[in-house]
């Protein structure tokens, strides 16, 4: 029973990874990822501009190669294993957020293995920020959801003890 509960969020990770990979395939199909010209732009707001990132977030550890790929795979496996083995340890919405993080991680991990780096393509034009992709959105959104859920759960536990 615990295993079924632990695996119940896998569809979230699968959906996040599939949406990410579909969007990247569309961008790669339109133009070489190594091109820097925007494919589409809403002036002053956002542009779809392919970029190739061999590092982690914000190009940290650029050129990390297989070491970065291995660390990414290990972290995803550890987080998924923990969620499957100990689902009762986190509130439902924290699990949702963590499965989103896994899905985003899997999307970027696939790119690292298949292409040697990650396909990024969303460029915000109203603020100076790194070019990113939907896997990065899933990771950040998942982190926010998990953090908020854990904070709410902690406050609920504190008020129950008073």
PDB file of C-alpha atoms in Angstrom, residues 8-121:
ATOM      1  CA  UNK A   8       1.116   7.828  -7.199  1.00  0.00           C
ATOM      2  CA  UNK A   9       2.871  11.043  -8.230  1.00  0.00           C
ATOM      3  CA  UNK A  10       5.022   9.520 -10.952  1.00  0.00           C
ATOM      4  CA  UNK A  11       2.527  10.697 -13.571  1.00  0.00           C
ATOM      5  CA  UNK A  12       3.360  14.290 -12.586  1.00  0.00           C
ATOM      6  CA  UNK A  13       7.045  13.703 -13.299  1.00  0.00           C
ATOM      7  CA  UNK A  14       6.242  11.884 -16.554  1.00  0.00           C
ATOM      8  CA  UNK A  15       3.950  14.684 -17.734  1.00  0.00           C
ATOM      9  CA  UNK A  16       6.482  17.412 -16.865  1.00  0.00           C
ATOM     10  CA  UNK A  17       9.280  15.565 -18.686  1.00  0.00           C
ATOM     11  CA  UNK A  18       7.074  14.854 -21.720  1.00  0.00           C
ATOM     12  CA  UNK A  19       5.893  18.470 -22.031  1.00  0.00           C
ATOM     13  CA  UNK A  20       9.477  19.677 -21.675  1.00  0.00           C
ATOM     14  CA  UNK A  21      10.820  17.280 -24.284  1.00  0.00           C
ATOM     15  CA  UNK A  22       7.998  18.096 -26.721  1.00  0.00           C
ATOM     16  CA  UNK A  23       8.712  21.820 -26.455  1.00  0.00           C
ATOM     17  CA  UNK A  24      12.454  21.300 -26.939  1.00  0.00           C
ATOM     18  CA  UNK A  25      11.869  19.017 -29.946  1.00  0.00           C
ATOM     19  CA  UNK A  26       9.688  21.706 -31.524  1.00  0.00           C
ATOM     20  CA  UNK A  27      12.365  24.352 -30.993  1.00  0.00           C
ATOM     21  CA  UNK A  28      15.131  22.075 -32.310  1.00  0.00           C
ATOM     22  CA  UNK A  29      12.962  21.244 -35.323  1.00  0.00           C
ATOM     23  CA  UNK A  30      12.524  24.903 -36.187  1.00  0.00           C
ATOM     24  CA  UNK A  31      16.185  25.877 -36.072  1.00  0.00           C
ATOM     25  CA  UNK A  32      19.572  24.703 -34.972  1.00  0.00           C
ATOM     26  CA  UNK A  33      19.978  25.096 -31.215  1.00  0.00           C
ATOM     27  CA  UNK A  34      23.355  26.705 -31.835  1.00  0.00           C
ATOM     28  CA  UNK A  35      21.694  29.651 -33.646  1.00  0.00           C
ATOM     29  CA  UNK A  36      21.260  32.798 -31.554  1.00  0.00           C
ATOM     30  CA  UNK A  37      18.511  34.568 -33.552  1.00  0.00           C
ATOM     31  CA  UNK A  38      15.033  34.553 -31.964  1.00  0.00           C
ATOM     32  CA  UNK A  39      12.428  32.288 -33.592  1.00  0.00           C
ATOM     33  CA  UNK A  40       9.619  34.436 -32.232  1.00  0.00           C
ATOM     34  CA  UNK A  41       9.421  37.544 -30.076  1.00  0.00           C
ATOM     35  CA  UNK A  42       6.928  39.599 -28.159  1.00  0.00           C
ATOM     36  CA  UNK A  43       9.026  42.794 -28.023  1.00  0.00           C
ATOM     37  CA  UNK A  44      10.047  43.833 -24.562  1.00  0.00           C
ATOM     38  CA  UNK A  45       8.437  40.755 -22.950  1.00  0.00           C
ATOM     39  CA  UNK A  46       9.648  37.339 -24.117  1.00  0.00           C
ATOM     40  CA  UNK A  47      11.450  35.682 -27.012  1.00  0.00           C
ATOM     41  CA  UNK A  48      11.886  32.110 -28.157  1.00  0.00           C
ATOM     42  CA  UNK A  49      15.617  31.965 -28.743  1.00  0.00           C
ATOM     43  CA  UNK A  50      17.397  28.604 -28.862  1.00  0.00           C
ATOM     44  CA  UNK A  51      20.462  28.282 -26.655  1.00  0.00           C
ATOM     45  CA  UNK A  52      22.650  25.315 -25.767  1.00  0.00           C
ATOM     46  CA  UNK A  53      23.750  24.972 -22.136  1.00  0.00           C
ATOM     47  CA  UNK A  54      26.403  22.437 -21.150  1.00  0.00           C
ATOM     48  CA  UNK A  55      26.222  23.482 -17.500  1.00  0.00           C
ATOM     49  CA  UNK A  56      23.599  23.495 -14.772  1.00  0.00           C
ATOM     50  CA  UNK A  57      21.348  26.441 -13.881  1.00  0.00           C
ATOM     51  CA  UNK A  58      22.715  29.784 -15.121  1.00  0.00           C
ATOM     52  CA  UNK A  59      25.463  27.804 -16.921  1.00  0.00           C
ATOM     53  CA  UNK A  60      27.126  26.942 -13.602  1.00  0.00           C
ATOM     54  CA  UNK A  61      29.587  24.055 -13.979  1.00  0.00           C
ATOM     55  CA  UNK A  62      29.646  24.612 -17.746  1.00  0.00           C
ATOM     56  CA  UNK A  63      31.433  21.808 -19.485  1.00  0.00           C
ATOM     57  CA  UNK A  64      30.795  19.511 -16.493  1.00  0.00           C
ATOM     58  CA  UNK A  65      30.157  16.681 -18.950  1.00  0.00           C
ATOM     59  CA  UNK A  66      29.491  13.224 -17.595  1.00  0.00           C
ATOM     60  CA  UNK A  67      30.211  14.236 -13.999  1.00  0.00           C
ATOM     61  CA  UNK A  68      27.322  16.709 -14.065  1.00  0.00           C
ATOM     62  CA  UNK A  69      25.125  14.131 -15.808  1.00  0.00           C
ATOM     63  CA  UNK A  70      25.972  11.506 -13.199  1.00  0.00           C
ATOM     64  CA  UNK A  71      25.312  13.851 -10.263  1.00  0.00           C
ATOM     65  CA  UNK A  72      21.979  14.888 -11.813  1.00  0.00           C
ATOM     66  CA  UNK A  73      20.916  11.259 -12.318  1.00  0.00           C
ATOM     67  CA  UNK A  74      21.955  10.364  -8.768  1.00  0.00           C
ATOM     68  CA  UNK A  75      20.002  13.262  -7.222  1.00  0.00           C
ATOM     69  CA  UNK A  76      16.887  12.408  -9.239  1.00  0.00           C
ATOM     70  CA  UNK A  77      17.149   8.734  -8.239  1.00  0.00           C
ATOM     71  CA  UNK A  78      17.634   9.573  -4.557  1.00  0.00           C
ATOM     72  CA  UNK A  79      14.689  11.986  -4.474  1.00  0.00           C
ATOM     73  CA  UNK A  80      12.404   9.564  -6.348  1.00  0.00           C
ATOM     74  CA  UNK A  81      13.494   6.674  -4.128  1.00  0.00           C
ATOM     75  CA  UNK A  82      12.781   8.701  -1.004  1.00  0.00           C
ATOM     76  CA  UNK A  83       9.333   9.733  -2.289  1.00  0.00           C
ATOM     77  CA  UNK A  84       8.451   6.147  -3.173  1.00  0.00           C
ATOM     78  CA  UNK A  85       9.776   4.616   0.050  1.00  0.00           C
ATOM     79  CA  UNK A  86       8.538   7.276   2.490  1.00  0.00           C
ATOM     80  CA  UNK A  87       5.428   8.975   1.053  1.00  0.00           C
ATOM     81  CA  UNK A  88       3.935   9.579   4.499  1.00  0.00           C
ATOM     82  CA  UNK A  89       6.866  11.845   5.404  1.00  0.00           C
ATOM     83  CA  UNK A  90       5.609  14.796   3.337  1.00  0.00           C
ATOM     84  CA  UNK A  91       2.242  16.492   2.855  1.00  0.00           C
ATOM     85  CA  UNK A  92       0.448  15.788  -0.428  1.00  0.00           C
ATOM     86  CA  UNK A  93       1.315  19.134  -2.023  1.00  0.00           C
ATOM     87  CA  UNK A  94       4.962  18.811  -1.040  1.00  0.00           C
ATOM     88  CA  UNK A  95       5.009  15.469  -2.874  1.00  0.00           C
ATOM     89  CA  UNK A  96       3.427  17.147  -5.919  1.00  0.00           C
ATOM     90  CA  UNK A  97       6.185  19.770  -5.900  1.00  0.00           C
ATOM     91  CA  UNK A  98       8.918  17.171  -5.491  1.00  0.00           C
ATOM     92  CA  UNK A  99       7.544  15.084  -8.395  1.00  0.00           C
ATOM     93  CA  UNK A 100       7.583  18.260 -10.528  1.00  0.00           C
ATOM     94  CA  UNK A 101      11.252  18.730  -9.618  1.00  0.00           C
ATOM     95  CA  UNK A 102      11.955  15.124 -10.642  1.00  0.00           C
ATOM     96  CA  UNK A 103      10.105  15.599 -13.951  1.00  0.00           C
ATOM     97  CA  UNK A 104      12.053  18.748 -14.769  1.00  0.00           C
ATOM     98  CA  UNK A 105      15.265  17.025 -13.783  1.00  0.00           C
ATOM     99  CA  UNK A 106      14.453  14.087 -16.053  1.00  0.00           C
ATOM    100  CA  UNK A 107      13.744  16.433 -18.965  1.00  0.00           C
ATOM    101  CA  UNK A 108      17.116  18.118 -18.615  1.00  0.00           C
ATOM    102  CA  UNK A 109      18.882  14.814 -17.880  1.00  0.00           C
ATOM    103  CA  UNK A 110      17.602  13.382 -21.155  1.00  0.00           C
ATOM    104  CA  UNK A 111      19.068  16.379 -23.007  1.00  0.00           C
ATOM    105  CA  UNK A 112      22.437  15.930 -21.310  1.00  0.00           C
ATOM    106  CA  UNK A 113      22.581  12.267 -22.297  1.00  0.00           C
ATOM    107  CA  UNK A 114      21.175  12.654 -25.828  1.00  0.00           C
ATOM    108  CA  UNK A 115      22.769  15.962 -26.862  1.00  0.00           C
ATOM    109  CA  UNK A 116      25.624  16.660 -24.452  1.00  0.00           C
ATOM    110  CA  UNK A 117      23.851  19.709 -23.023  1.00  0.00           C
ATOM    111  CA  UNK A 118      20.443  21.225 -22.370  1.00  0.00           C
ATOM    112  CA  UNK A 119      18.260  22.991 -24.929  1.00  0.00           C
ATOM    113  CA  UNK A 120      17.091  26.321 -23.504  1.00  0.00           C
ATOM    114  CA  UNK A 121      14.795  28.662 -25.425  1.00  0.00           C
TER     115      UNK A 121
END
